[in-house]
């Protein structure tokens, strides 16, 4: 689904910035990589602005945010996802003529599914986690898993407290329940991103529809976990994202 999320982000941007013309998706194989291209003939980007395109909160100019909206995080998260998958995301663009975003991922023909490996918890020891969860049972369960594996846990029982704590503490991760009082998970995430917090925020949700997943990513979350939370799933996800913290 991480590959799909990159495509969703890129296609969403292409459609948003193309008021007319076309958006094309091309897929091809190149030796040991699969290549995806998202091509549009939208507003484009000036060449001297391309270097910062994948930086968090980047907008080509202030009018872009006012006119088209968005968090400014979609491309930054897409770049992170490609890196985590062992690939690369690049862009070429010309002002008023359009853009082409290309990402490639390792491809191994006929590879058999590998057994699920356990997380390397040595990478997680001492990492600080803010656990935003209003259900006391879920909170205690997740806290036990995390602390047992060497992580340092702080908790918040609603989205507003999570926002306040993220503003004054240095966390390596935030685990964010989606349905909380005061501020929902997506609302809290948007506000946390707006204060400049750039570490991974991972949703914890029982809702698994595509629209729910898209809402997570659109708010600025990096990934999501499906409830009920399973120990290895939780630890593997944190291990994966620890490479960018």
PDB file of C-alpha atoms in Angstrom:
ATOM      1  CA  UNK A   1       0.000   0.000   0.000  1.00  0.00           C
ATOM      2  CA  UNK A   2       2.982   2.360   0.438  1.00  0.00           C
ATOM      3  CA  UNK A   3       3.647   2.209  -3.299  1.00  0.00           C
ATOM      4  CA  UNK A   4      -0.027   2.948  -3.926  1.00  0.00           C
ATOM      5  CA  UNK A   5       0.128   5.906  -1.560  1.00  0.00           C
ATOM      6  CA  UNK A   6       2.996   7.458  -3.495  1.00  0.00           C
ATOM      7  CA  UNK A   7       0.959   7.135  -6.690  1.00  0.00           C
ATOM      8  CA  UNK A   8      -2.112   8.613  -4.995  1.00  0.00           C
ATOM      9  CA  UNK A   9      -0.087  11.592  -3.765  1.00  0.00           C
ATOM     10  CA  UNK A  10       1.542  12.229  -7.138  1.00  0.00           C
ATOM     11  CA  UNK A  11      -1.669  11.811  -9.120  1.00  0.00           C
ATOM     12  CA  UNK A  12      -3.543  14.017  -6.667  1.00  0.00           C
ATOM     13  CA  UNK A  13      -0.962  16.774  -7.134  1.00  0.00           C
ATOM     14  CA  UNK A  14      -1.026  16.389 -10.909  1.00  0.00           C
ATOM     15  CA  UNK A  15      -4.803  16.715 -11.069  1.00  0.00           C
ATOM     16  CA  UNK A  16      -4.851  19.631  -8.622  1.00  0.00           C
ATOM     17  CA  UNK A  17      -2.303  21.650 -10.576  1.00  0.00           C
ATOM     18  CA  UNK A  18      -3.657  20.811 -14.057  1.00  0.00           C
ATOM     19  CA  UNK A  19      -6.756  22.836 -14.839  1.00  0.00           C
ATOM     20  CA  UNK A  20      -6.864  21.495 -18.399  1.00  0.00           C
ATOM     21  CA  UNK A  21      -5.095  18.974 -20.617  1.00  0.00           C
ATOM     22  CA  UNK A  22      -4.062  15.573 -19.308  1.00  0.00           C
ATOM     23  CA  UNK A  23      -2.518  13.527 -16.535  1.00  0.00           C
ATOM     24  CA  UNK A  24      -0.761  10.359 -17.690  1.00  0.00           C
ATOM     25  CA  UNK A  25       0.580   7.417 -15.707  1.00  0.00           C
ATOM     26  CA  UNK A  26       3.251   5.215 -17.262  1.00  0.00           C
ATOM     27  CA  UNK A  27       4.629   1.992 -15.802  1.00  0.00           C
ATOM     28  CA  UNK A  28       7.620   0.104 -17.182  1.00  0.00           C
ATOM     29  CA  UNK A  29      10.350  -2.339 -16.194  1.00  0.00           C
ATOM     30  CA  UNK A  30      14.006  -1.332 -16.339  1.00  0.00           C
ATOM     31  CA  UNK A  31      16.327  -4.198 -15.442  1.00  0.00           C
ATOM     32  CA  UNK A  32      15.711  -4.807 -11.725  1.00  0.00           C
ATOM     33  CA  UNK A  33      13.461  -1.817 -11.156  1.00  0.00           C
ATOM     34  CA  UNK A  34       9.869  -0.954 -11.883  1.00  0.00           C
ATOM     35  CA  UNK A  35       9.418   2.637 -13.045  1.00  0.00           C
ATOM     36  CA  UNK A  36       6.363   4.813 -12.487  1.00  0.00           C
ATOM     37  CA  UNK A  37       5.899   8.152 -14.240  1.00  0.00           C
ATOM     38  CA  UNK A  38       3.152  10.669 -13.513  1.00  0.00           C
ATOM     39  CA  UNK A  39       3.042  13.267 -16.287  1.00  0.00           C
ATOM     40  CA  UNK A  40       0.889  16.383 -16.398  1.00  0.00           C
ATOM     41  CA  UNK A  41       0.674  19.574 -18.432  1.00  0.00           C
ATOM     42  CA  UNK A  42      -0.277  21.758 -15.487  1.00  0.00           C
ATOM     43  CA  UNK A  43       1.232  24.949 -14.100  1.00  0.00           C
ATOM     44  CA  UNK A  44       4.754  23.531 -13.807  1.00  0.00           C
ATOM     45  CA  UNK A  45       7.609  24.736 -11.614  1.00  0.00           C
ATOM     46  CA  UNK A  46      10.526  27.022 -12.371  1.00  0.00           C
ATOM     47  CA  UNK A  47      13.820  25.130 -12.630  1.00  0.00           C
ATOM     48  CA  UNK A  48      15.527  27.095  -9.873  1.00  0.00           C
ATOM     49  CA  UNK A  49      12.768  26.080  -7.447  1.00  0.00           C
ATOM     50  CA  UNK A  50      12.952  22.332  -8.122  1.00  0.00           C
ATOM     51  CA  UNK A  51      15.752  21.748  -5.609  1.00  0.00           C
ATOM     52  CA  UNK A  52      13.453  22.429  -2.653  1.00  0.00           C
ATOM     53  CA  UNK A  53      10.446  20.612  -4.032  1.00  0.00           C
ATOM     54  CA  UNK A  54      10.665  17.624  -1.675  1.00  0.00           C
ATOM     55  CA  UNK A  55      11.306  19.694   1.438  1.00  0.00           C
ATOM     56  CA  UNK A  56       8.536  19.711   4.077  1.00  0.00           C
ATOM     57  CA  UNK A  57       6.010  22.568   3.799  1.00  0.00           C
ATOM     58  CA  UNK A  58       7.534  23.659   0.489  1.00  0.00           C
ATOM     59  CA  UNK A  59       5.404  25.736  -1.874  1.00  0.00           C
ATOM     60  CA  UNK A  60       6.765  27.211  -5.100  1.00  0.00           C
ATOM     61  CA  UNK A  61       5.322  30.556  -3.981  1.00  0.00           C
ATOM     62  CA  UNK A  62       2.873  31.845  -1.392  1.00  0.00           C
ATOM     63  CA  UNK A  63       0.056  32.134  -3.911  1.00  0.00           C
ATOM     64  CA  UNK A  64       0.197  28.370  -4.499  1.00  0.00           C
ATOM     65  CA  UNK A  65      -0.909  27.632  -0.935  1.00  0.00           C
ATOM     66  CA  UNK A  66      -3.650  30.254  -1.093  1.00  0.00           C
ATOM     67  CA  UNK A  67      -4.997  29.089  -4.443  1.00  0.00           C
ATOM     68  CA  UNK A  68      -4.630  25.316  -4.232  1.00  0.00           C
ATOM     69  CA  UNK A  69      -4.434  24.583  -0.485  1.00  0.00           C
ATOM     70  CA  UNK A  70      -2.737  21.516   0.973  1.00  0.00           C
ATOM     71  CA  UNK A  71      -0.289  20.910   3.810  1.00  0.00           C
ATOM     72  CA  UNK A  72       2.884  21.099   1.726  1.00  0.00           C
ATOM     73  CA  UNK A  73       3.850  17.661   3.051  1.00  0.00           C
ATOM     74  CA  UNK A  74       2.629  15.309   0.316  1.00  0.00           C
ATOM     75  CA  UNK A  75       5.812  15.292  -1.749  1.00  0.00           C
ATOM     76  CA  UNK A  76       8.078  15.155   1.307  1.00  0.00           C
ATOM     77  CA  UNK A  77       6.230  12.099   2.615  1.00  0.00           C
ATOM     78  CA  UNK A  78       6.202  10.521  -0.861  1.00  0.00           C
ATOM     79  CA  UNK A  79       9.977  10.955  -1.015  1.00  0.00           C
ATOM     80  CA  UNK A  80      10.339   9.314   2.403  1.00  0.00           C
ATOM     81  CA  UNK A  81       8.115   6.408   1.353  1.00  0.00           C
ATOM     82  CA  UNK A  82      10.171   5.815  -1.802  1.00  0.00           C
ATOM     83  CA  UNK A  83      13.377   5.839   0.225  1.00  0.00           C
ATOM     84  CA  UNK A  84      11.942   3.368   2.733  1.00  0.00           C
ATOM     85  CA  UNK A  85      10.965   1.074  -0.146  1.00  0.00           C
ATOM     86  CA  UNK A  86      14.519   1.194  -1.496  1.00  0.00           C
ATOM     87  CA  UNK A  87      13.687   3.469  -4.415  1.00  0.00           C
ATOM     88  CA  UNK A  88      13.994   7.068  -5.514  1.00  0.00           C
ATOM     89  CA  UNK A  89      11.629   9.891  -6.454  1.00  0.00           C
ATOM     90  CA  UNK A  90      12.670  12.629  -8.889  1.00  0.00           C
ATOM     91  CA  UNK A  91      10.981  15.429 -10.788  1.00  0.00           C
ATOM     92  CA  UNK A  92      11.477  17.478 -13.934  1.00  0.00           C
ATOM     93  CA  UNK A  93       9.301  20.462 -14.690  1.00  0.00           C
ATOM     94  CA  UNK A  94       8.893  23.540 -16.842  1.00  0.00           C
ATOM     95  CA  UNK A  95       6.934  26.604 -15.837  1.00  0.00           C
ATOM     96  CA  UNK A  96       3.492  26.751 -17.509  1.00  0.00           C
ATOM     97  CA  UNK A  97       4.149  23.512 -19.427  1.00  0.00           C
ATOM     98  CA  UNK A  98       3.882  20.769 -16.832  1.00  0.00           C
ATOM     99  CA  UNK A  99       5.790  18.282 -14.710  1.00  0.00           C
ATOM    100  CA  UNK A 100       6.933  14.663 -14.738  1.00  0.00           C
ATOM    101  CA  UNK A 101       7.447  12.815 -11.467  1.00  0.00           C
ATOM    102  CA  UNK A 102       9.332   9.526 -11.705  1.00  0.00           C
ATOM    103  CA  UNK A 103       9.875   6.961  -9.004  1.00  0.00           C
ATOM    104  CA  UNK A 104      11.501   3.581  -9.262  1.00  0.00           C
ATOM    105  CA  UNK A 105      11.374   0.652  -6.883  1.00  0.00           C
ATOM    106  CA  UNK A 106      13.450  -2.540  -6.732  1.00  0.00           C
ATOM    107  CA  UNK A 107      11.821  -5.391  -8.622  1.00  0.00           C
ATOM    108  CA  UNK A 108      12.698  -9.054  -8.311  1.00  0.00           C
ATOM    109  CA  UNK A 109      11.001 -11.339 -10.811  1.00  0.00           C
ATOM    110  CA  UNK A 110       9.432 -14.462  -9.394  1.00  0.00           C
ATOM    111  CA  UNK A 111      10.562 -13.835  -5.829  1.00  0.00           C
ATOM    112  CA  UNK A 112       8.714 -15.994  -3.345  1.00  0.00           C
ATOM    113  CA  UNK A 113       7.093 -14.270  -0.366  1.00  0.00           C
ATOM    114  CA  UNK A 114       9.462 -14.124   2.565  1.00  0.00           C
ATOM    115  CA  UNK A 115       8.487 -15.063   6.070  1.00  0.00           C
ATOM    116  CA  UNK A 116       7.715 -12.034   8.172  1.00  0.00           C
ATOM    117  CA  UNK A 117      10.863 -11.095  10.044  1.00  0.00           C
ATOM    118  CA  UNK A 118      10.849  -9.838  13.579  1.00  0.00           C
ATOM    119  CA  UNK A 119      11.663  -6.225  14.254  1.00  0.00           C
ATOM    120  CA  UNK A 120      15.228  -5.314  15.200  1.00  0.00           C
ATOM    121  CA  UNK A 121      14.352  -3.764  18.543  1.00  0.00           C
ATOM    122  CA  UNK A 122      17.943  -2.628  19.117  1.00  0.00           C
ATOM    123  CA  UNK A 123      17.179   0.222  16.697  1.00  0.00           C
ATOM    124  CA  UNK A 124      14.277   1.338  18.880  1.00  0.00           C
ATOM    125  CA  UNK A 125      15.897   1.343  22.321  1.00  0.00           C
ATOM    126  CA  UNK A 126      15.663   4.760  23.929  1.00  0.00           C
ATOM    127  CA  UNK A 127      13.407   6.246  21.249  1.00  0.00           C
ATOM    128  CA  UNK A 128      10.759   8.631  22.594  1.00  0.00           C
ATOM    129  CA  UNK A 129       7.150   8.008  21.615  1.00  0.00           C
ATOM    130  CA  UNK A 130       4.081  10.153  22.193  1.00  0.00           C
ATOM    131  CA  UNK A 131       1.097   7.812  22.375  1.00  0.00           C
ATOM    132  CA  UNK A 132      -2.154   9.689  21.712  1.00  0.00           C
ATOM    133  CA  UNK A 133      -5.013   7.371  22.697  1.00  0.00           C
ATOM    134  CA  UNK A 134      -8.217   8.005  24.649  1.00  0.00           C
ATOM    135  CA  UNK A 135      -9.118   4.336  25.226  1.00  0.00           C
ATOM    136  CA  UNK A 136      -7.443   3.280  28.475  1.00  0.00           C
ATOM    137  CA  UNK A 137      -7.229  -0.415  27.503  1.00  0.00           C
ATOM    138  CA  UNK A 138      -5.594   0.360  24.158  1.00  0.00           C
ATOM    139  CA  UNK A 139      -3.305   2.866  25.866  1.00  0.00           C
ATOM    140  CA  UNK A 140      -2.119   0.359  28.477  1.00  0.00           C
ATOM    141  CA  UNK A 141      -1.619  -2.389  25.887  1.00  0.00           C
ATOM    142  CA  UNK A 142       0.427  -0.231  23.512  1.00  0.00           C
ATOM    143  CA  UNK A 143       2.424   1.268  26.390  1.00  0.00           C
ATOM    144  CA  UNK A 144       3.314  -2.204  27.669  1.00  0.00           C
ATOM    145  CA  UNK A 145       4.511  -3.324  24.232  1.00  0.00           C
ATOM    146  CA  UNK A 146       6.601  -0.208  23.710  1.00  0.00           C
ATOM    147  CA  UNK A 147       8.187  -0.048  27.155  1.00  0.00           C
ATOM    148  CA  UNK A 148       8.922  -3.775  27.146  1.00  0.00           C
ATOM    149  CA  UNK A 149      10.981  -3.210  24.005  1.00  0.00           C
ATOM    150  CA  UNK A 150      12.986  -0.300  25.351  1.00  0.00           C
ATOM    151  CA  UNK A 151      11.045   2.714  24.109  1.00  0.00           C
ATOM    152  CA  UNK A 152      10.225   5.714  26.298  1.00  0.00           C
ATOM    153  CA  UNK A 153       6.496   6.457  26.296  1.00  0.00           C
ATOM    154  CA  UNK A 154       4.593   9.659  26.972  1.00  0.00           C
ATOM    155  CA  UNK A 155       0.810   9.667  26.624  1.00  0.00           C
ATOM    156  CA  UNK A 156      -2.005  12.025  25.683  1.00  0.00           C
ATOM    157  CA  UNK A 157      -5.674  11.188  26.160  1.00  0.00           C
ATOM    158  CA  UNK A 158      -6.954  13.560  23.489  1.00  0.00           C
ATOM    159  CA  UNK A 159      -5.793  15.425  20.410  1.00  0.00           C
ATOM    160  CA  UNK A 160      -5.454  18.787  22.133  1.00  0.00           C
ATOM    161  CA  UNK A 161      -3.073  17.403  24.759  1.00  0.00           C
ATOM    162  CA  UNK A 162      -1.114  15.650  22.001  1.00  0.00           C
ATOM    163  CA  UNK A 163      -0.723  18.986  20.205  1.00  0.00           C
ATOM    164  CA  UNK A 164       0.440  20.750  23.360  1.00  0.00           C
ATOM    165  CA  UNK A 165       2.965  18.027  24.206  1.00  0.00           C
ATOM    166  CA  UNK A 166       4.334  17.873  20.655  1.00  0.00           C
ATOM    167  CA  UNK A 167       4.957  21.617  20.818  1.00  0.00           C
ATOM    168  CA  UNK A 168       7.291  21.409  23.821  1.00  0.00           C
ATOM    169  CA  UNK A 169       8.883  17.941  23.633  1.00  0.00           C
ATOM    170  CA  UNK A 170      11.261  16.186  21.264  1.00  0.00           C
ATOM    171  CA  UNK A 171       9.645  12.913  20.221  1.00  0.00           C
ATOM    172  CA  UNK A 172      11.019  10.412  17.723  1.00  0.00           C
ATOM    173  CA  UNK A 173       7.513   9.186  16.843  1.00  0.00           C
ATOM    174  CA  UNK A 174       3.890   9.997  17.484  1.00  0.00           C
ATOM    175  CA  UNK A 175       1.313   7.192  17.493  1.00  0.00           C
ATOM    176  CA  UNK A 176      -2.027   8.857  16.832  1.00  0.00           C
ATOM    177  CA  UNK A 177      -5.465   7.399  17.461  1.00  0.00           C
ATOM    178  CA  UNK A 178      -7.891   8.651  14.831  1.00  0.00           C
ATOM    179  CA  UNK A 179     -10.992   9.141  16.968  1.00  0.00           C
ATOM    180  CA  UNK A 180     -10.331  11.260  20.045  1.00  0.00           C
ATOM    181  CA  UNK A 181     -12.121  14.061  21.894  1.00  0.00           C
ATOM    182  CA  UNK A 182     -11.103  17.743  21.613  1.00  0.00           C
ATOM    183  CA  UNK A 183      -9.241  17.166  18.348  1.00  0.00           C
ATOM    184  CA  UNK A 184      -9.462  14.120  16.094  1.00  0.00           C
ATOM    185  CA  UNK A 185      -6.299  12.371  14.969  1.00  0.00           C
ATOM    186  CA  UNK A 186      -6.288  14.119  11.592  1.00  0.00           C
ATOM    187  CA  UNK A 187      -7.036  17.533  13.115  1.00  0.00           C
ATOM    188  CA  UNK A 188      -4.280  17.123  15.696  1.00  0.00           C
ATOM    189  CA  UNK A 189      -1.820  15.962  13.036  1.00  0.00           C
ATOM    190  CA  UNK A 190      -2.481  18.968  10.801  1.00  0.00           C
ATOM    191  CA  UNK A 191      -1.889  21.338  13.708  1.00  0.00           C
ATOM    192  CA  UNK A 192       1.218  19.457  14.850  1.00  0.00           C
ATOM    193  CA  UNK A 193       2.674  19.645  11.346  1.00  0.00           C
ATOM    194  CA  UNK A 194       1.886  23.352  11.219  1.00  0.00           C
ATOM    195  CA  UNK A 195       4.075  23.991  14.272  1.00  0.00           C
ATOM    196  CA  UNK A 196       6.996  22.350  12.490  1.00  0.00           C
ATOM    197  CA  UNK A 197       7.062  18.818  13.937  1.00  0.00           C
ATOM    198  CA  UNK A 198       8.608  16.649  11.210  1.00  0.00           C
ATOM    199  CA  UNK A 199       9.170  13.272  12.868  1.00  0.00           C
ATOM    200  CA  UNK A 200       6.966  10.342  11.787  1.00  0.00           C
ATOM    201  CA  UNK A 201       3.320  10.397  12.842  1.00  0.00           C
ATOM    202  CA  UNK A 202       1.635   7.003  12.553  1.00  0.00           C
ATOM    203  CA  UNK A 203      -2.118   6.534  12.683  1.00  0.00           C
ATOM    204  CA  UNK A 204      -3.772   3.821  14.762  1.00  0.00           C
ATOM    205  CA  UNK A 205      -7.197   3.109  13.334  1.00  0.00           C
ATOM    206  CA  UNK A 206      -9.885   0.470  12.997  1.00  0.00           C
ATOM    207  CA  UNK A 207     -11.077   2.144   9.786  1.00  0.00           C
ATOM    208  CA  UNK A 208      -9.408   0.600   6.756  1.00  0.00           C
ATOM    209  CA  UNK A 209     -11.280   2.034   3.773  1.00  0.00           C
ATOM    210  CA  UNK A 210      -9.272   3.803   1.086  1.00  0.00           C
ATOM    211  CA  UNK A 211     -10.871   7.128   2.002  1.00  0.00           C
ATOM    212  CA  UNK A 212      -9.838   6.676   5.650  1.00  0.00           C
ATOM    213  CA  UNK A 213      -6.274   5.874   4.633  1.00  0.00           C
ATOM    214  CA  UNK A 214      -6.196   8.860   2.304  1.00  0.00           C
ATOM    215  CA  UNK A 215      -7.422  11.121   5.114  1.00  0.00           C
ATOM    216  CA  UNK A 216      -4.498   9.947   7.259  1.00  0.00           C
ATOM    217  CA  UNK A 217      -1.915  10.801   4.632  1.00  0.00           C
ATOM    218  CA  UNK A 218      -3.574  14.054   3.592  1.00  0.00           C
ATOM    219  CA  UNK A 219      -3.381  15.322   7.170  1.00  0.00           C
ATOM    220  CA  UNK A 220       0.379  14.777   7.203  1.00  0.00           C
ATOM    221  CA  UNK A 221       0.669  11.287   8.685  1.00  0.00           C
ATOM    222  CA  UNK A 222       3.447   9.054   7.412  1.00  0.00           C
ATOM    223  CA  UNK A 223       1.876   5.634   7.917  1.00  0.00           C
ATOM    224  CA  UNK A 224      -0.939   3.806   9.665  1.00  0.00           C
ATOM    225  CA  UNK A 225      -1.516   0.729  11.824  1.00  0.00           C
ATOM    226  CA  UNK A 226      -4.728  -1.250  11.870  1.00  0.00           C
ATOM    227  CA  UNK A 227      -6.431  -1.923  15.197  1.00  0.00           C
ATOM    228  CA  UNK A 228      -6.307  -4.140  17.136  1.00  0.00           C
ATOM    229  CA  UNK A 229      -2.596  -3.364  17.286  1.00  0.00           C
ATOM    230  CA  UNK A 230      -0.357  -6.419  16.882  1.00  0.00           C
ATOM    231  CA  UNK A 231       3.062  -6.300  18.560  1.00  0.00           C
ATOM    232  CA  UNK A 232       5.288  -7.209  15.606  1.00  0.00           C
ATOM    233  CA  UNK A 233       3.309  -4.985  13.249  1.00  0.00           C
ATOM    234  CA  UNK A 234       3.810  -2.056  15.620  1.00  0.00           C
ATOM    235  CA  UNK A 235       7.515  -2.673  16.185  1.00  0.00           C
ATOM    236  CA  UNK A 236       8.282  -3.326  12.499  1.00  0.00           C
ATOM    237  CA  UNK A 237       6.565  -0.093  11.499  1.00  0.00           C
ATOM    238  CA  UNK A 238       8.522   1.904  14.072  1.00  0.00           C
ATOM    239  CA  UNK A 239      11.754   0.204  13.009  1.00  0.00           C
ATOM    240  CA  UNK A 240      11.049   1.088   9.387  1.00  0.00           C
ATOM    241  CA  UNK A 241      10.460   4.754  10.172  1.00  0.00           C
ATOM    242  CA  UNK A 242      13.391   4.939  12.605  1.00  0.00           C
ATOM    243  CA  UNK A 243      15.650   5.207   9.563  1.00  0.00           C
ATOM    244  CA  UNK A 244      14.324   8.719   8.893  1.00  0.00           C
ATOM    245  CA  UNK A 245      14.268  10.007  12.500  1.00  0.00           C
TER     246      UNK A 245
END
